[in-house]
XYZ file of N, CA and C in Angstrom:
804
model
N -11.323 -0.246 23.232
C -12.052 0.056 24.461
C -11.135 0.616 25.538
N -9.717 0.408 25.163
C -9.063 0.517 26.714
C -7.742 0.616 25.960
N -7.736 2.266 25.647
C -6.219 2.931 25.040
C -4.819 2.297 26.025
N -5.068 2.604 27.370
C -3.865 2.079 28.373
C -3.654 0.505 27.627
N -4.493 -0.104 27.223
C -4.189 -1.422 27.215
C -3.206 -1.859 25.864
N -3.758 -1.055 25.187
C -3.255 -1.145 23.699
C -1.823 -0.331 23.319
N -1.186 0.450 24.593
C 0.157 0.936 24.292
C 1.092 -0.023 25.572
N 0.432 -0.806 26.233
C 1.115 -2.028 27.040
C 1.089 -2.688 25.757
N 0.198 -3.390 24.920
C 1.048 -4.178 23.629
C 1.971 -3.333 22.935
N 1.659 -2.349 22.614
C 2.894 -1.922 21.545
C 4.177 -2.166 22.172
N 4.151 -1.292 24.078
C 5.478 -1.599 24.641
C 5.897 -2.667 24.520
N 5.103 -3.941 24.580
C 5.662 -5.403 24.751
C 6.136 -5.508 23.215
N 5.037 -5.436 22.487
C 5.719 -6.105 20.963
C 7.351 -5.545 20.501
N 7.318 -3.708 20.744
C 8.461 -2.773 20.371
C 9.793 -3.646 21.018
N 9.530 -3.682 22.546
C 10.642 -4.098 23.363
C 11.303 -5.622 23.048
N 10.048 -6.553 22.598
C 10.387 -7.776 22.443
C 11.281 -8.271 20.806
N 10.925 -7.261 20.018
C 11.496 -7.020 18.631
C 12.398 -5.914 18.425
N 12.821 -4.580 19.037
C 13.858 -4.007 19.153
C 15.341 -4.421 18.629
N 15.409 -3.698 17.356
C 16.518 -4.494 16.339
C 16.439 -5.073 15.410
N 15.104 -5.726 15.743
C 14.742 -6.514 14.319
C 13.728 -6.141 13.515
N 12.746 -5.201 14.245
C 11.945 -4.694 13.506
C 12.064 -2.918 13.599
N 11.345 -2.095 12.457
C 12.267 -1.208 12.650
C 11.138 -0.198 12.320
N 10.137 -0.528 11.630
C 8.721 0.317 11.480
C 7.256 -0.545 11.909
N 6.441 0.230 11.781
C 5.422 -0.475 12.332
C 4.256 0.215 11.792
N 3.066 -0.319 11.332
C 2.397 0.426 10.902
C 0.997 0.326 12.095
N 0.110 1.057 12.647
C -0.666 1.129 13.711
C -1.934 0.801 12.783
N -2.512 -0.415 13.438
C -3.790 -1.397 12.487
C -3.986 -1.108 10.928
N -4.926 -1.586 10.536
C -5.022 -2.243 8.698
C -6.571 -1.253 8.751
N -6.523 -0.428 7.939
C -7.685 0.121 7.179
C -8.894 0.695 8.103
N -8.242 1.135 9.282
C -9.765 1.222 10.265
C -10.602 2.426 9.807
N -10.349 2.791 8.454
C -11.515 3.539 7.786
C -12.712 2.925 7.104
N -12.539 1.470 7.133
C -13.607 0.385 7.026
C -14.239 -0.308 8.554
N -15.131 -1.028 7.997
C -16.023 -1.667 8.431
C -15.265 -3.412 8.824
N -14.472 -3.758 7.795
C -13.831 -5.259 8.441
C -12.854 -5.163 9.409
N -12.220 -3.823 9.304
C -11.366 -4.366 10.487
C -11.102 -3.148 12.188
N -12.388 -2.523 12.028
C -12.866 -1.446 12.592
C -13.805 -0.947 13.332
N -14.556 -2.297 13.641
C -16.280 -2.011 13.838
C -16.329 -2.153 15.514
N -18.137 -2.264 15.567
C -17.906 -2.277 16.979
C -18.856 -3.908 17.028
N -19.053 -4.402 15.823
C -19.841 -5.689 16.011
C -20.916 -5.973 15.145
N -21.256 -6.730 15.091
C -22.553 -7.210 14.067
C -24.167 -6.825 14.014
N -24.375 -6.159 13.585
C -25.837 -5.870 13.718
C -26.698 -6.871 12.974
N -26.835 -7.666 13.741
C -27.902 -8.692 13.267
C -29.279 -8.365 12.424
N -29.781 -7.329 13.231
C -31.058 -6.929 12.234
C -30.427 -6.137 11.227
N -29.328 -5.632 10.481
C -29.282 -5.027 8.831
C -28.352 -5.860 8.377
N -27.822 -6.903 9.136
C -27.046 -8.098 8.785
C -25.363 -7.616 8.147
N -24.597 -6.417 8.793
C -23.689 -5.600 8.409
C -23.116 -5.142 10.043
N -21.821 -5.144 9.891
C -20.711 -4.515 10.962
C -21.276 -2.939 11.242
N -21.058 -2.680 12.963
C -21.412 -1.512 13.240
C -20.421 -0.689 13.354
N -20.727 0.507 12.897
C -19.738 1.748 12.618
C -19.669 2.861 13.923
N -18.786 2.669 14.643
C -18.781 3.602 15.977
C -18.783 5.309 14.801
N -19.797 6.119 15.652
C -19.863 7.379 15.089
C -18.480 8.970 15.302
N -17.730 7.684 16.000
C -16.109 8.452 16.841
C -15.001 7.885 15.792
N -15.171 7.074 14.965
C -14.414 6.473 14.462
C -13.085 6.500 13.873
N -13.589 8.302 13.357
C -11.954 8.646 13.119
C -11.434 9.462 14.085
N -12.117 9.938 15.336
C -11.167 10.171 16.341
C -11.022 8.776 17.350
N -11.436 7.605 17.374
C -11.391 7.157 17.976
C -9.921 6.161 17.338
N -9.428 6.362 16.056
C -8.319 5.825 15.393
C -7.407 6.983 15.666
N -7.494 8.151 15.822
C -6.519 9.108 16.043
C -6.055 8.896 17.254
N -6.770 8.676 18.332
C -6.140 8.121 19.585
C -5.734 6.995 19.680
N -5.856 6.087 19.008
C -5.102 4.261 18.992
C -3.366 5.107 18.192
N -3.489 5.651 17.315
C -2.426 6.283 16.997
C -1.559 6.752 17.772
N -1.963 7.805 18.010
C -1.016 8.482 19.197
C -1.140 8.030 20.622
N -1.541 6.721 20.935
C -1.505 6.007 22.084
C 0.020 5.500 21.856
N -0.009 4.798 20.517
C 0.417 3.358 19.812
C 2.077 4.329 19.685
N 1.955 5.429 18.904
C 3.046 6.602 18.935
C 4.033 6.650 20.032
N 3.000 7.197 21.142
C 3.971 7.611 22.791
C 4.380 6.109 22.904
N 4.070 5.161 23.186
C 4.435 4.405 23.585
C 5.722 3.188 22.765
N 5.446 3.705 21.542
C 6.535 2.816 20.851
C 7.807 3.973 20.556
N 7.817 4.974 20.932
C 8.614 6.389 21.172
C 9.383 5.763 22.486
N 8.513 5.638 23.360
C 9.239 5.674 24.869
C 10.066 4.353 24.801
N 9.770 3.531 24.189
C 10.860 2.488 23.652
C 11.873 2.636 23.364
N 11.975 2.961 21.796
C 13.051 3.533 20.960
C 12.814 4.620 19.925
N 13.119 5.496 20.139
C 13.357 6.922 19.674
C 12.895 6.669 17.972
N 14.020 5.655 17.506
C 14.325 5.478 16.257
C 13.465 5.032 15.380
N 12.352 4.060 15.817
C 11.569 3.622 15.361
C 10.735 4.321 14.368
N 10.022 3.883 13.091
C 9.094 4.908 12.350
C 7.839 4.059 12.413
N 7.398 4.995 12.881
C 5.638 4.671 13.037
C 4.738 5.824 11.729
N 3.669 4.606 11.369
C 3.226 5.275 10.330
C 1.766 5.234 10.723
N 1.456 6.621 10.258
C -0.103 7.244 10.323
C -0.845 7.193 9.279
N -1.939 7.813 9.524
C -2.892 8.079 9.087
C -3.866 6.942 8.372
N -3.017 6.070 7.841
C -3.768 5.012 7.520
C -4.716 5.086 6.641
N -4.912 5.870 5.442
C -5.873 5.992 4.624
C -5.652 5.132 2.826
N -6.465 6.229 2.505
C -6.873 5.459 1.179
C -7.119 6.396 -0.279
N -6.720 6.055 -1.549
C -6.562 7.035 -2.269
C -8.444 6.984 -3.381
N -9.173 7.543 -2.873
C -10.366 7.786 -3.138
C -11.057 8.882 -1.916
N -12.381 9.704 -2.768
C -12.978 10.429 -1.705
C -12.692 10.215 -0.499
N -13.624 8.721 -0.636
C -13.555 8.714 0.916
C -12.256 8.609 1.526
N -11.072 8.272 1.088
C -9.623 8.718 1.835
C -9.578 9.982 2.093
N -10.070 10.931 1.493
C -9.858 12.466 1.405
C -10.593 12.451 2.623
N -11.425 12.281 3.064
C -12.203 12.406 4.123
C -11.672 12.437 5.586
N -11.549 10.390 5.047
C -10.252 10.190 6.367
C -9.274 10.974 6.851
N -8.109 11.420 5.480
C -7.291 11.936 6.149
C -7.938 13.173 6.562
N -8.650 14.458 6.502
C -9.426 15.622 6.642
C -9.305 15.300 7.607
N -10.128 13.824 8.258
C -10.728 14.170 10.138
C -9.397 13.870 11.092
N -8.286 12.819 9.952
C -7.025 12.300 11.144
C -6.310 13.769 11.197
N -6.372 15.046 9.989
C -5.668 15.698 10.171
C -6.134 16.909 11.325
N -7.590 16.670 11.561
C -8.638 17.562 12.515
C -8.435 17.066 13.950
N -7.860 15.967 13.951
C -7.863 15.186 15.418
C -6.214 15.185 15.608
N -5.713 15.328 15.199
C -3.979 15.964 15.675
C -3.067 13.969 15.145
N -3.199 13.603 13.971
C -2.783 12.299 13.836
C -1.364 12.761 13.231
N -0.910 14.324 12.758
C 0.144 14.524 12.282
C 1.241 13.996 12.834
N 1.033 15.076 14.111
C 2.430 14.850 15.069
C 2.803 13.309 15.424
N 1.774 12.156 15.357
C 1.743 11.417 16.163
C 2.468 10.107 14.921
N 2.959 10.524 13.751
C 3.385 9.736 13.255
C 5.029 10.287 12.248
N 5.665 9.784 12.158
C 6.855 9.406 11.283
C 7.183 9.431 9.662
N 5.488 8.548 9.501
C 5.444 8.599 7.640
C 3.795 8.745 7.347
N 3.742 9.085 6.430
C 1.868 9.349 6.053
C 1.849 7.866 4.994
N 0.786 7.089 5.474
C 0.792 5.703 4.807
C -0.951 6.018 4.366
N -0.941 5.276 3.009
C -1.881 4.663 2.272
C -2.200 3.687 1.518
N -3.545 2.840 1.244
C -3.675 1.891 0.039
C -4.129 2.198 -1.091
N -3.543 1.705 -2.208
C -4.086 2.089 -3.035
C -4.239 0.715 -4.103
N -5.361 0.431 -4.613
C -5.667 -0.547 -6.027
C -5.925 -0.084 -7.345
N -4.911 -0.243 -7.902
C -5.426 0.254 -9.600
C -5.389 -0.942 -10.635
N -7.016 -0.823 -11.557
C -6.964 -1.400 -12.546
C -6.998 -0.965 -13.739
N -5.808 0.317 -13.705
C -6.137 1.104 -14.688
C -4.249 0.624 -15.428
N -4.351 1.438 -16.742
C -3.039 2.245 -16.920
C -2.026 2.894 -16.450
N -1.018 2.667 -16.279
C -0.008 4.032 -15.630
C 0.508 4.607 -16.038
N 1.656 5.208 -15.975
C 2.822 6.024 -16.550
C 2.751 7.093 -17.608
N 1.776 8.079 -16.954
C 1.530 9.063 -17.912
C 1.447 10.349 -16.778
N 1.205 11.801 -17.349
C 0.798 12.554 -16.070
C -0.433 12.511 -15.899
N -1.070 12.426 -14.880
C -2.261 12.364 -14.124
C -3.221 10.695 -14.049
N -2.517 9.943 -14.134
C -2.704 8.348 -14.443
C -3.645 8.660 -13.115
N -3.520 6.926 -12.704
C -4.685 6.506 -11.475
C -3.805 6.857 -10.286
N -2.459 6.653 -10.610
C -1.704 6.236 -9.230
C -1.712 8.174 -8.416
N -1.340 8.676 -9.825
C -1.232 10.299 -9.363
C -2.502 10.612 -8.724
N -3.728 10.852 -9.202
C -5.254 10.939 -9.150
C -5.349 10.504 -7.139
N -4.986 8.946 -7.119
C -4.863 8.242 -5.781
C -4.356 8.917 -5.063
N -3.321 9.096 -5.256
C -2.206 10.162 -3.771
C -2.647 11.573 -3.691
N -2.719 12.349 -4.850
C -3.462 13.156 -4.557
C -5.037 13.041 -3.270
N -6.399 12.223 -3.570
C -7.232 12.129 -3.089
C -6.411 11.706 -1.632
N -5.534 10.662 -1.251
C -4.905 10.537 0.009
C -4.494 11.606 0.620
N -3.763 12.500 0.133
C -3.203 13.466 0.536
C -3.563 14.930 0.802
N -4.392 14.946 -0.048
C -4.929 16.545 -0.032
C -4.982 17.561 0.964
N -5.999 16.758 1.823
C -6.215 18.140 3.196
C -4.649 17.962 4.081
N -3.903 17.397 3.647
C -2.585 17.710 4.195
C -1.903 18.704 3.257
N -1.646 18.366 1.686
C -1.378 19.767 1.270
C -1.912 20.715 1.274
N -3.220 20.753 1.625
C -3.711 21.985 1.275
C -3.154 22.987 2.562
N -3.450 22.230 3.943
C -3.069 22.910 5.218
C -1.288 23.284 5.492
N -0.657 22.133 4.923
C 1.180 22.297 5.017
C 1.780 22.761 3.986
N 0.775 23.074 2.945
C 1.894 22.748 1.415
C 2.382 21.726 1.033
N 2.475 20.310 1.890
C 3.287 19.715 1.218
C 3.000 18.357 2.456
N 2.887 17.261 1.897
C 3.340 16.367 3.125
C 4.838 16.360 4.047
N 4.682 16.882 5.117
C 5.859 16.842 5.655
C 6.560 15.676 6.228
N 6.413 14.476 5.380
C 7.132 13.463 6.031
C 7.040 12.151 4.461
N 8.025 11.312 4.806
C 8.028 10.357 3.519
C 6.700 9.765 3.813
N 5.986 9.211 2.131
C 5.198 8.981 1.821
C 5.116 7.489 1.431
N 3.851 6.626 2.062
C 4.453 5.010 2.044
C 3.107 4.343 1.337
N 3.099 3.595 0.407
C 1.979 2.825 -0.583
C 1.917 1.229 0.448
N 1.449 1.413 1.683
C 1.700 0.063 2.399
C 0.960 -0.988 1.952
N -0.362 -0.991 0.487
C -1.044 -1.993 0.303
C -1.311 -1.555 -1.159
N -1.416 -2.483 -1.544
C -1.903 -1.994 -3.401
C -1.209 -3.155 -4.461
N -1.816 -2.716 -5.485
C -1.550 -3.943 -6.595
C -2.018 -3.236 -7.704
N -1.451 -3.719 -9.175
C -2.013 -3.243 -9.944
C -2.418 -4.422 -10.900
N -2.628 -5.755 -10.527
C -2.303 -7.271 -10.671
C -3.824 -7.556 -10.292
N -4.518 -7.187 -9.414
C -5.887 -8.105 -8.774
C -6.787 -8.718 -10.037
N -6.759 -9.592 -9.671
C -7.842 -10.724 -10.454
C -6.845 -11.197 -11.977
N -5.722 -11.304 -11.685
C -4.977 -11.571 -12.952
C -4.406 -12.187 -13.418
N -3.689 -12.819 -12.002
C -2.925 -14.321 -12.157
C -3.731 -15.280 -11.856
N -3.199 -16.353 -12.919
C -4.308 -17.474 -12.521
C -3.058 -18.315 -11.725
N -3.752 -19.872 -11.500
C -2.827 -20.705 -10.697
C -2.455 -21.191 -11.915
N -1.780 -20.896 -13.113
C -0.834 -21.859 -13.884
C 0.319 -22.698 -13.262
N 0.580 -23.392 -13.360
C 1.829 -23.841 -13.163
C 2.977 -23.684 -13.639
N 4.177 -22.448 -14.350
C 4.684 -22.254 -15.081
C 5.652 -23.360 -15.203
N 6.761 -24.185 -14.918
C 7.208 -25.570 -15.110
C 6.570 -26.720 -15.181
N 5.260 -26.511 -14.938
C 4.853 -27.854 -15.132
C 3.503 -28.429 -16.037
N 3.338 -29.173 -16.536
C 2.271 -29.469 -16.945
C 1.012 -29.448 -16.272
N -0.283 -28.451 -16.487
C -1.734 -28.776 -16.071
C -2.667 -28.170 -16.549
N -2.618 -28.675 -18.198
C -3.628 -28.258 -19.243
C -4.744 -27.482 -18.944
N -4.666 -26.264 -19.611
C -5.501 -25.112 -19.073
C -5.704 -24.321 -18.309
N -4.667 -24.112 -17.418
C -4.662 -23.562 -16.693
C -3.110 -22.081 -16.890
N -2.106 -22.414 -17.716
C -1.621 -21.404 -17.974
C -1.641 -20.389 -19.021
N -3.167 -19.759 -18.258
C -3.632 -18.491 -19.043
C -3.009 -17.243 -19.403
N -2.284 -17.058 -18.426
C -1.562 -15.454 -18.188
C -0.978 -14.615 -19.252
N -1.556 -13.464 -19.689
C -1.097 -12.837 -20.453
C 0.041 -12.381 -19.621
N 1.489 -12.915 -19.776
C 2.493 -12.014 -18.718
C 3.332 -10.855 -19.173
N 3.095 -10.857 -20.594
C 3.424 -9.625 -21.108
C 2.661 -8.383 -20.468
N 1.149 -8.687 -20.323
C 0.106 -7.918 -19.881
C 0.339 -7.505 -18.541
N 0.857 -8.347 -17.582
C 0.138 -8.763 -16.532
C 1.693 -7.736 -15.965
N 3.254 -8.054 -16.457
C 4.456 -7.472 -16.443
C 4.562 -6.006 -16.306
N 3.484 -5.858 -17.534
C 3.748 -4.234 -18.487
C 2.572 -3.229 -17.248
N 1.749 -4.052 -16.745
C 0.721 -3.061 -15.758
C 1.586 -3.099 -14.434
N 2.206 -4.077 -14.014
C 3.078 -3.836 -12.670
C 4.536 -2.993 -12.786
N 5.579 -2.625 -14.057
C 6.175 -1.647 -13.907
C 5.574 -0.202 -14.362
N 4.792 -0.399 -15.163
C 4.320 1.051 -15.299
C 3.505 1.578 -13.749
N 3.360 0.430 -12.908
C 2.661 0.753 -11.316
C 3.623 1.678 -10.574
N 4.753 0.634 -10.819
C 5.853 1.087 -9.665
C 6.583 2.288 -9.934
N 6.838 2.365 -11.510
C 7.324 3.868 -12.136
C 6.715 5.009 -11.765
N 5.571 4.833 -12.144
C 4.462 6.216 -11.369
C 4.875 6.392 -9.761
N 5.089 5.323 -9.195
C 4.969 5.787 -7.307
C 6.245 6.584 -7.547
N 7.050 6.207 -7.996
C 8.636 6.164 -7.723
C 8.397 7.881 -8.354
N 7.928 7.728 -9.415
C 8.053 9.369 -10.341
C 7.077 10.523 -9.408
N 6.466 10.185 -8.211
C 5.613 10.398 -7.438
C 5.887 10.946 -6.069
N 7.320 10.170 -5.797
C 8.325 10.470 -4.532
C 7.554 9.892 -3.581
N 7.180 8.065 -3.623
C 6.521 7.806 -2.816
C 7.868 6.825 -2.587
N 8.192 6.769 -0.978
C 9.605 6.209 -0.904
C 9.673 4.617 -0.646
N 8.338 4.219 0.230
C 8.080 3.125 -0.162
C 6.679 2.482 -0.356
N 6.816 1.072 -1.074
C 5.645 0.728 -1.290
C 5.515 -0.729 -1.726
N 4.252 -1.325 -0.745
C 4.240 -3.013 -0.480
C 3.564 -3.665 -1.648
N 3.484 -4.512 -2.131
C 2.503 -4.869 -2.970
C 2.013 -6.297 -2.533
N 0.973 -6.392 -2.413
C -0.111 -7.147 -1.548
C -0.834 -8.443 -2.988
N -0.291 -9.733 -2.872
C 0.380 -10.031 -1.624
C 1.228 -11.443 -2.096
N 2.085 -11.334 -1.560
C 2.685 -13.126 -1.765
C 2.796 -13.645 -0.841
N 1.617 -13.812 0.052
C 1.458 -15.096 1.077
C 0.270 -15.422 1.143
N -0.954 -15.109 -0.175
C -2.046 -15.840 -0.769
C -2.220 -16.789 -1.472
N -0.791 -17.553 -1.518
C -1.069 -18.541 -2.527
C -0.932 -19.977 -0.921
N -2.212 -21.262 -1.153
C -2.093 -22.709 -0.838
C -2.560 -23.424 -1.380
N -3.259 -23.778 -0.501
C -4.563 -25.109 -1.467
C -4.522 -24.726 -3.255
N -4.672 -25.453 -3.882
C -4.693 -25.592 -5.342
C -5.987 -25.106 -5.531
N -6.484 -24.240 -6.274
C -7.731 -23.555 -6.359
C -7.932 -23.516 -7.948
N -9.192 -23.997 -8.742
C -9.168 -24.005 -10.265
C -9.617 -22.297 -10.365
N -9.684 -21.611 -9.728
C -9.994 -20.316 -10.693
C -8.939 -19.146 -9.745
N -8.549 -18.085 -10.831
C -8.367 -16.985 -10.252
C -8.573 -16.363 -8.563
N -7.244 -16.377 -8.169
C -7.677 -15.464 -7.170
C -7.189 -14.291 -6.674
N -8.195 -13.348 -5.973
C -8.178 -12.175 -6.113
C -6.491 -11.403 -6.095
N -5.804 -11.521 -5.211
C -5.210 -10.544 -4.506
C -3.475 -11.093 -4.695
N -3.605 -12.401 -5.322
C -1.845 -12.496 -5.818
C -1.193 -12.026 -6.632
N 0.053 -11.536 -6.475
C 0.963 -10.864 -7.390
C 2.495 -11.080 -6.847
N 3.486 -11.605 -8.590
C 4.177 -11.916 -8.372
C 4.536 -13.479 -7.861
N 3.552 -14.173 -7.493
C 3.671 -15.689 -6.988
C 2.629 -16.144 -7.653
N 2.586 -17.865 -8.409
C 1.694 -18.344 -8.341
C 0.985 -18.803 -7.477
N -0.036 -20.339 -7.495
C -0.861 -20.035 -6.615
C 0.024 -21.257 -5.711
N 1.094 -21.940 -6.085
C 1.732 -22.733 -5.775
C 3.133 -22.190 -4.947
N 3.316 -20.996 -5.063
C 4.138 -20.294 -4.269
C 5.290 -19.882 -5.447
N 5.201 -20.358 -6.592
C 6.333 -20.165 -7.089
C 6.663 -19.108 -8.063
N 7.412 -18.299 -8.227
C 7.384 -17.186 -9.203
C 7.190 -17.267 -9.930
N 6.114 -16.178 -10.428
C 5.514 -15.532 -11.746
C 6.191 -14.767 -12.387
N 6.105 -14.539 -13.868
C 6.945 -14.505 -14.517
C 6.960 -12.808 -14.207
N 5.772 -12.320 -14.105
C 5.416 -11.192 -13.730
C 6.509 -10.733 -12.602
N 7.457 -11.604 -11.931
C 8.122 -11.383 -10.746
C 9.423 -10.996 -11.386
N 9.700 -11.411 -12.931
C 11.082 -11.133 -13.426
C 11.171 -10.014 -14.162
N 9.811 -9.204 -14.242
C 9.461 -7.787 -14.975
C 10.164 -6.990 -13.658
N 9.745 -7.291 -12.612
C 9.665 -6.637 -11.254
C 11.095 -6.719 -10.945
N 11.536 -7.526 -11.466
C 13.272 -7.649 -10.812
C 13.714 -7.108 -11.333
N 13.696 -7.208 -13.133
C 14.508 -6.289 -14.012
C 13.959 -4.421 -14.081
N 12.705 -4.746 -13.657
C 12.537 -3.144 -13.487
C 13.308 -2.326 -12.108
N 13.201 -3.099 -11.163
C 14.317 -2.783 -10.035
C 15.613 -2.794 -9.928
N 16.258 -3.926 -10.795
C 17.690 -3.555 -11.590
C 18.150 -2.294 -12.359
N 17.491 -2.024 -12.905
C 17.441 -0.942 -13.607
C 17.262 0.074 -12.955
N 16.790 0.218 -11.872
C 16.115 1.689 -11.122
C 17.071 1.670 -10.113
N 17.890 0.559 -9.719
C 18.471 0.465 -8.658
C 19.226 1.585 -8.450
N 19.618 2.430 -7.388
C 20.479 3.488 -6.917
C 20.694 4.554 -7.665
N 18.982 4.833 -8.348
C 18.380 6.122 -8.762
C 17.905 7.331 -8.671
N 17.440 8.619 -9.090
C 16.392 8.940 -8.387
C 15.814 9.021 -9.844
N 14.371 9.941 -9.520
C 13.513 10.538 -10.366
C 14.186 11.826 -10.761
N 13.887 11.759 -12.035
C 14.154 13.587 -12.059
C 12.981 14.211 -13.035
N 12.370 13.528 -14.138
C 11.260 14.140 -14.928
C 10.469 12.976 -15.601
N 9.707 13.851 -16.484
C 9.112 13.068 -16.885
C 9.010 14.143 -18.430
N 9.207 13.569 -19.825
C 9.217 14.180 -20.616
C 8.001 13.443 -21.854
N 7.521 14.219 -22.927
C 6.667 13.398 -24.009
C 7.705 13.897 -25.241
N 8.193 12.750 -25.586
C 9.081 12.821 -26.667
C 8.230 12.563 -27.868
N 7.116 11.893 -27.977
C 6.078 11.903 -29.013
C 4.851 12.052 -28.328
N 3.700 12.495 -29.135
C 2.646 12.519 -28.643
C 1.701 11.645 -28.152
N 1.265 11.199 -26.933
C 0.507 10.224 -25.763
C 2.063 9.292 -25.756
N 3.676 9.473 -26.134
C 4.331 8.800 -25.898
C 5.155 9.350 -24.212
N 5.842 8.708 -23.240
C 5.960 9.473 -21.878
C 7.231 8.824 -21.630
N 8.008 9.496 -21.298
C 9.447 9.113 -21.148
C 9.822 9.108 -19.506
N 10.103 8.524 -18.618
C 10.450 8.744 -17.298
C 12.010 8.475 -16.987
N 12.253 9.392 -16.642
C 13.621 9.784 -16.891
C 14.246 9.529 -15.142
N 14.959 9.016 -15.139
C 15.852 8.177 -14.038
C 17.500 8.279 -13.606
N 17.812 9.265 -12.677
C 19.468 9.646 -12.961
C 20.171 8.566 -11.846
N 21.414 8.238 -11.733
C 21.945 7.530 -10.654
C 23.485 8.243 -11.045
N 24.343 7.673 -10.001
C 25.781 7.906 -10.465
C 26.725 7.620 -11.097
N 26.785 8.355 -12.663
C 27.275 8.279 -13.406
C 26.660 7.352 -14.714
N 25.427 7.636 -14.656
C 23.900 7.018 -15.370
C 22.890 7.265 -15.600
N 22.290 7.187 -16.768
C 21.037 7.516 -16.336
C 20.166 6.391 -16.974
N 18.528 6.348 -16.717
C 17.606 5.171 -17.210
C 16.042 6.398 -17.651
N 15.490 5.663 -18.927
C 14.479 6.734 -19.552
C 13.589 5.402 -19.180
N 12.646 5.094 -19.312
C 11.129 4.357 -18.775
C 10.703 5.055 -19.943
């Protein structure tokens, strides 16, 4: 309601964390309805959708921008805030129609896959593409690093086993399964030139819950690492102080991702 008001927080938060924090991403998904609306419509029993919505996020942006700028220079603030489906294509279309370019540092998106990876044109490629598009199509190219700030390729998968401890029936986890879908996730971003990327979430696990829940990865539901977390370590060992350089099919539907560092290299 009140842009002036909302770059007095950024100044306060920027100034009060200066040093310790070093990016910032400007709100969670306001291309939805949960965290974006203008209130409850009681009679269709559903959140109301302001009809300004994506210019009215292009200006929280570049409010949120000038003002964490006039702070510290250095800071990276991330835009656009979208999502790798149509309707992301959309989003970004109108943030790129309402001037959200200039007003950010890195082009950020979410993305969820319950698919396969590590092939050419998998889900993860398919995703960034739909995120990205009306920016390549208008620049050629995204002109700024590219950030996966939410995503999983894990949802609905870990159960609450207890891996040290005894509690009959409950340690279901295929973690071979559960391992083999989270590096073939991260290989694709990486083979993708996406520079960084969060995976959502390990601060869903408390209360002891008997079934599955949605959105953990990497932690059980007890806080404690999944085994799925030592795929993730050794796949980051391995990648450590890499880059991408190809991607080759040494047999047929077989995909090789090829990984150089100094004085090394790693095939995926």
């Amino acid at each position: 309601k009140d842009f002036g008001q909302f770059a007095t927080y950024v100044k306060v938060v920027t100034e009060r964390y200066q040093g310790l924090i070093d990016s910032y991403d400007v709100w969670n998904e306001p291309w939805g309805t949960s965290f974006w609306s203008m209130g409850w419509d009681e009679a269709k029993k559903e959140w109301k959708r302001s009809p300004t919505a994506s210019e009215d996020y292009t200006k929280l942006q570049q409010a949120a921008f000038a003002s964490a700028k006039a702070v510290d220079r250095k800071l990276t603030i991330l835009g656009f805030n979208t999502y790798g489906s149509q309707g992301g294509r959309d989003w970004t279309a109108d943030q790129l129609k309402f001037g959200a370019l200039p007003a950010c540092d890195a082009f950020c998106y979410h993305h969820y896959s319950s698919a396969y990876n590590g092939y050419p044109g998998d889900d993860v490629e398919k995703a960034l593409d739909y995120a990205t598009e009306p920016v390549v199509q208008a620049k050629g190219r995204v002109p700024m690093p590219v950030w996966m700030t939410e995503g999983s390729p894990t949802t609905y998968q870990l159960n609450n086993g207890f891996y040290h401890f005894t509690e009959p029936g409950q340690a279901t986890d295929d973690n071979w399964e559960i391992g083999n879908r989270l590096c073939r996730y991260m290989v694709s971003l990486l083979s993708h030139n996406v520079a960084r990327f969060f995976l959502y979430t390990m601060h869903g696990h408390g209360p002891y819950k008997p079934a599955v829940w949605e959105w953990t990865v990497l932690v059980e539901d007890n806080g404690t690492l999944h085994p799925s977390g030592v795929a993730h370590a050794h796949c980051a060992w391995l990648l450590e102080d890499t880059q991408y350089v190809k991607v080759i099919e040494p047999a047929q539907g077989v995909y090789a991702y090829l990984f150089a560092g100094q004085g090394r290299a790693v095939a995926v």
